Coordinates of C-alpha atoms in Angstrom, one line a residue:
S966 CA -52.0 118.3 29.6
S967 CA -54.2 118.7 32.7
L968 CA -54.1 122.5 32.4
L969 CA -55.1 122.3 28.8
L970 CA -57.9 119.9 29.6
M971 CA -59.3 122.2 32.3
C972 CA -59.0 125.3 30.1
G973 CA -60.8 123.4 27.3
V974 CA -63.6 122.6 29.7
V975 CA -63.9 126.3 30.7
A976 CA -63.9 127.4 27.0
A977 CA -66.6 124.7 26.1
V978 CA -68.8 125.7 29.0
G979 CA -68.5 129.4 28.1
L980 CA -69.6 128.6 24.6
C981 CA -72.6 126.5 25.8
R982 CA -73.7 129.2 28.2
R983 CA -73.5 131.8 25.5
L984 CA -75.6 129.7 23.1
A985 CA -78.2 129.0 25.8
R986 CA -78.4 132.7 26.6
R987 CA -79.0 133.5 22.9
R988 CA -81.4 130.7 22.0
L989 CA -83.4 129.9 25.2
R990 CA -84.3 133.3 26.7
S991 CA -88.0 132.6 25.9
H992 CA -87.9 129.4 27.9
P993 CA -86.8 130.6 31.4
R994 CA -87.0 127.2 33.2
L995 CA -85.0 125.3 30.6
F996 CA -82.5 128.2 30.4
A997 CA -82.0 128.2 34.1
F998 CA -81.6 124.5 34.2
L999 CA -79.0 124.3 31.4
V1000 CA -77.0 127.3 32.6
E1001 CA -76.8 125.9 36.1
M1002 CA -75.9 122.5 34.8
F1003 CA -73.2 123.8 32.5
S1004 CA -71.7 125.9 35.3
T1005 CA -71.7 123.2 37.8
F1006 CA -70.2 120.8 35.2
Q1007 CA -67.3 123.2 34.8
I1008 CA -66.5 123.3 38.5
C1009 CA -66.9 119.6 39.1
A1010 CA -64.9 118.5 36.0
C1011 CA -62.0 120.9 36.8
T1012 CA -62.0 119.9 40.5
N1013 CA -61.9 116.3 39.6
E1014 CA -58.8 117.0 37.5
L1015 CA -57.3 119.2 40.2
S1016 CA -57.7 116.3 42.8
L1017 CA -55.2 114.3 40.7
L1018 CA -52.6 117.1 41.0
G1019 CA -52.6 117.3 44.8
D1020 CA -49.3 115.4 44.9
A1021 CA -47.6 117.5 42.3
E1022 CA -44.3 119.0 43.4
P1023 CA -43.7 121.2 45.2
K1024 CA -46.3 120.2 47.7
P1025 CA -48.7 121.9 48.7
H1026 CA -47.8 125.0 46.8
T1027 CA -48.7 123.7 43.3
A1028 CA -52.1 122.4 44.4
L1029 CA -53.0 125.6 46.4
T1030 CA -51.9 127.9 43.5
L1031 CA -54.0 125.9 41.1
T1032 CA -57.0 126.0 43.5
Y1033 CA -56.7 129.7 43.8
G1034 CA -56.3 130.3 40.1
F1035 CA -59.1 128.2 38.9
T1036 CA -61.4 129.5 41.7
V1037 CA -60.8 133.0 40.4
L1038 CA -61.5 131.7 36.8
H1039 CA -64.7 130.1 37.9
G1040 CA -65.8 133.3 39.6
L1041 CA -65.1 135.4 36.6
T1042 CA -66.7 133.0 34.0
L1043 CA -69.7 131.7 35.9
T1044 CA -71.4 134.9 36.9
G1045 CA -75.0 134.4 38.0
S1046 CA -74.7 130.7 38.8
T1047 CA -74.4 129.3 42.3
C1048 CA -73.1 125.8 41.4
N1049 CA -73.8 124.8 45.0
P1050 CA -77.1 123.5 46.4
C1051 CA -76.4 125.3 49.7
G1052 CA -76.1 128.6 47.8
T1053 CA -79.4 127.9 46.0
L1054 CA -81.2 127.5 49.4
Q1055 CA -80.6 131.2 50.3
P1056 CA -82.9 132.8 47.7
M1057 CA -85.4 130.0 48.2
W1058 CA -85.5 130.7 51.9
G1059 CA -85.9 134.4 51.4
G1060 CA -88.6 134.1 48.8
G1061 CA -86.5 135.5 46.0
T1062 CA -86.6 132.2 44.0
P1063 CA -89.7 130.1 43.7
L1064 CA -89.6 126.6 45.2
R1065 CA -90.0 125.0 41.8
M1066 CA -87.2 127.0 40.2
G1067 CA -84.9 126.4 43.1
G1068 CA -85.5 122.7 43.0
L1069 CA -84.8 122.7 39.3
K1070 CA -81.5 124.4 39.8
I1071 CA -80.5 121.9 42.5
A1072 CA -81.5 119.0 40.2
A1073 CA -79.3 120.6 37.5
Q1074 CA -76.4 120.7 39.9
F1075 CA -76.5 117.0 40.8
V1076 CA -77.1 116.0 37.1
A1077 CA -74.0 118.1 36.2
A1078 CA -72.0 116.4 39.1
A1079 CA -72.8 113.0 37.7
L1080 CA -72.1 114.0 34.1
A1081 CA -68.8 115.5 35.1
R1082 CA -67.7 112.4 36.9
V1083 CA -68.6 110.2 33.8
F1084 CA -66.8 112.6 31.5
M1085 CA -63.7 112.7 33.6
H1086 CA -63.6 109.0 33.9
F1087 CA -63.7 108.7 30.2
I1088 CA -60.9 111.2 29.8
W1089 CA -58.8 109.4 32.4
S1090 CA -59.3 106.2 30.6
L1091 CA -57.5 107.7 27.6
E1092 CA -54.5 108.4 29.9
M1093 CA -53.5 111.6 28.1
A1094 CA -51.5 112.8 31.1
E1095 CA -49.2 111.0 33.6
A1096 CA -51.6 111.8 36.4
H1097 CA -54.4 109.9 34.7
S1098 CA -52.7 106.5 34.9
G1099 CA -54.2 104.5 37.7
A1100 CA -56.9 107.1 38.5
L1101 CA -59.7 104.8 37.7
S1102 CA -58.5 102.0 39.9
Q1103 CA -58.6 104.1 43.1
G1104 CA -62.2 103.3 43.9
C1105 CA -63.3 105.2 47.0
S1106 CA -60.4 107.5 47.6
S1107 CA -61.8 108.6 50.9
P1108 CA -61.1 112.3 51.7
M1109 CA -62.3 111.7 55.3
Q1110 CA -59.1 111.2 57.3
T1111 CA -60.6 111.8 60.7
T1112 CA -63.6 110.7 62.8
E1113 CA -67.1 111.2 61.4
V1114 CA -68.0 113.6 64.2
Q1115 CA -64.9 115.7 63.6
A1116 CA -65.4 115.6 59.9
F1117 CA -69.1 116.7 60.3
C1118 CA -68.0 119.7 62.5
I1119 CA -65.2 120.7 60.1
E1120 CA -67.6 120.8 57.0
L1121 CA -70.2 122.5 59.1
L1122 CA -67.7 125.2 60.2
F1123 CA -66.3 125.7 56.8
S1124 CA -69.8 126.0 55.3
V1125 CA -70.7 128.7 57.9
V1126 CA -67.4 130.6 57.3
F1127 CA -67.8 130.5 53.5
Q1128 CA -71.5 131.4 53.4
L1129 CA -70.9 134.2 55.9
A1130 CA -68.1 135.5 53.7
V1131 CA -70.3 135.4 50.7
L1132 CA -73.0 137.5 52.4
R1133 CA -70.4 140.0 53.8
A1134 CA -68.8 140.3 50.4
E1135 CA -71.9 141.3 48.5
S1136 CA -71.1 145.0 48.9
V1137 CA -67.5 144.5 47.5
T1138 CA -66.8 145.3 43.9
P1139 CA -67.2 142.1 41.9
K1140 CA -63.6 142.1 40.5
Y1141 CA -62.3 142.2 44.1
R1142 CA -64.9 139.9 45.5
V1143 CA -63.8 137.1 43.3
H1144 CA -60.3 137.2 44.6
L1145 CA -61.4 137.5 48.2
L1146 CA -63.6 134.4 48.0
A1147 CA -60.9 132.5 46.1
L1148 CA -58.4 133.4 48.8
L1149 CA -60.8 132.2 51.5
I1150 CA -61.5 128.9 49.7
T1151 CA -57.7 128.3 49.2
M1152 CA -57.2 129.0 52.9
L1153 CA -59.9 126.5 53.9
V1154 CA -58.5 123.9 51.6
Y1155 CA -55.1 124.4 53.2
A1156 CA -56.6 124.2 56.7
G1157 CA -58.9 121.2 56.3
G1158 CA -58.1 119.6 52.9
N1159 CA -56.1 116.8 54.6
L1160 CA -58.9 116.0 57.0
T1161 CA -62.1 116.2 54.9
G1162 CA -61.1 117.6 51.6
A1163 CA -62.7 121.0 52.6
I1164 CA -65.5 120.6 50.0
F1165 CA -68.6 122.2 51.6
N1166 CA -70.6 121.7 48.4
P1167 CA -72.9 118.7 48.2
A1168 CA -72.9 118.4 44.4
L1169 CA -69.1 118.7 44.2
A1170 CA -68.7 116.1 47.0
F1171 CA -70.9 113.7 45.1
S1172 CA -69.0 114.2 41.8
L1173 CA -65.6 113.8 43.5
H1174 CA -66.4 110.8 45.8
A1175 CA -69.5 109.0 44.4
D1176 CA -68.0 105.6 45.2
C1177 CA -67.7 106.6 48.8
F1178 CA -71.4 107.5 48.9
Y1179 CA -72.2 104.1 47.5
D1180 CA -70.1 102.3 50.1
K1181 CA -70.9 104.5 53.2
F1182 CA -73.9 106.5 52.2
L1183 CA -75.1 107.4 55.7
S1184 CA -71.7 108.8 57.0
Y1185 CA -70.9 110.6 53.8
S1186 CA -74.3 112.1 53.4
L1187 CA -74.1 113.4 57.0
V1188 CA -70.7 115.0 56.5
Y1189 CA -70.9 116.2 52.9
W1190 CA -74.6 116.9 52.4
I1191 CA -76.3 117.6 55.7
A1192 CA -73.4 119.5 57.4
P1193 CA -73.0 122.1 54.6
A1194 CA -76.8 122.5 54.4
L1195 CA -77.1 122.9 58.2
G1196 CA -74.4 125.5 58.0
K1197 CA -76.3 127.4 55.5
F1198 CA -79.5 127.3 57.5
L1199 CA -77.6 128.5 60.6
I1200 CA -76.4 131.5 58.7
L1201 CA -79.9 132.2 57.3
Y1202 CA -81.4 131.9 60.7
V1203 CA -78.9 134.3 62.3
F1204 CA -79.4 136.9 59.6

């Protein structure tokens, strides 16, 4: 049921992106906002569902396999979208994207993160799958299983590694680049998933753990918003 749900989300987002591309080409700002929102919604909704399957047997093979598979699927179906505020900062920093357009895309990413969370909570309330039972009663299911300083350093390091890999992989053929980045993300999740969740995406972190941001805004904003953004700026500064 969970796999069918995630595949349904991917299919629906693909249809919405195609309709937006056909109907809104003459409205570039609205088109950019909606495409980025649809794409980020797909990643956040699927990752919310994947987070419930982390304890599926055999552990951790099932969770890592699904992470790799759906990361590849996202890469193949969401071409042209960053779905990550940190990724949107790069063209803004380099002057390739106007400040207003970049801000619009970041706003779309956080709107999509909130919508995906509301949508998945509604789906979980229907209890269509065994994993959904009790999902709404978890509250702040904190992914931070270490000190704030260590969590900050881990998310910073992972952001630097990932953004550096993205830059280095630009010369690789797209069909191979998707698999390389998916493999890297899976490795980072395996290495740090039990400590911080290995998210390194501010919008995705908000969608997954909004309750934790409400309870401990300062610590969670430092680890899951400022650390990935700082990692991105370090890469941009070095290059």
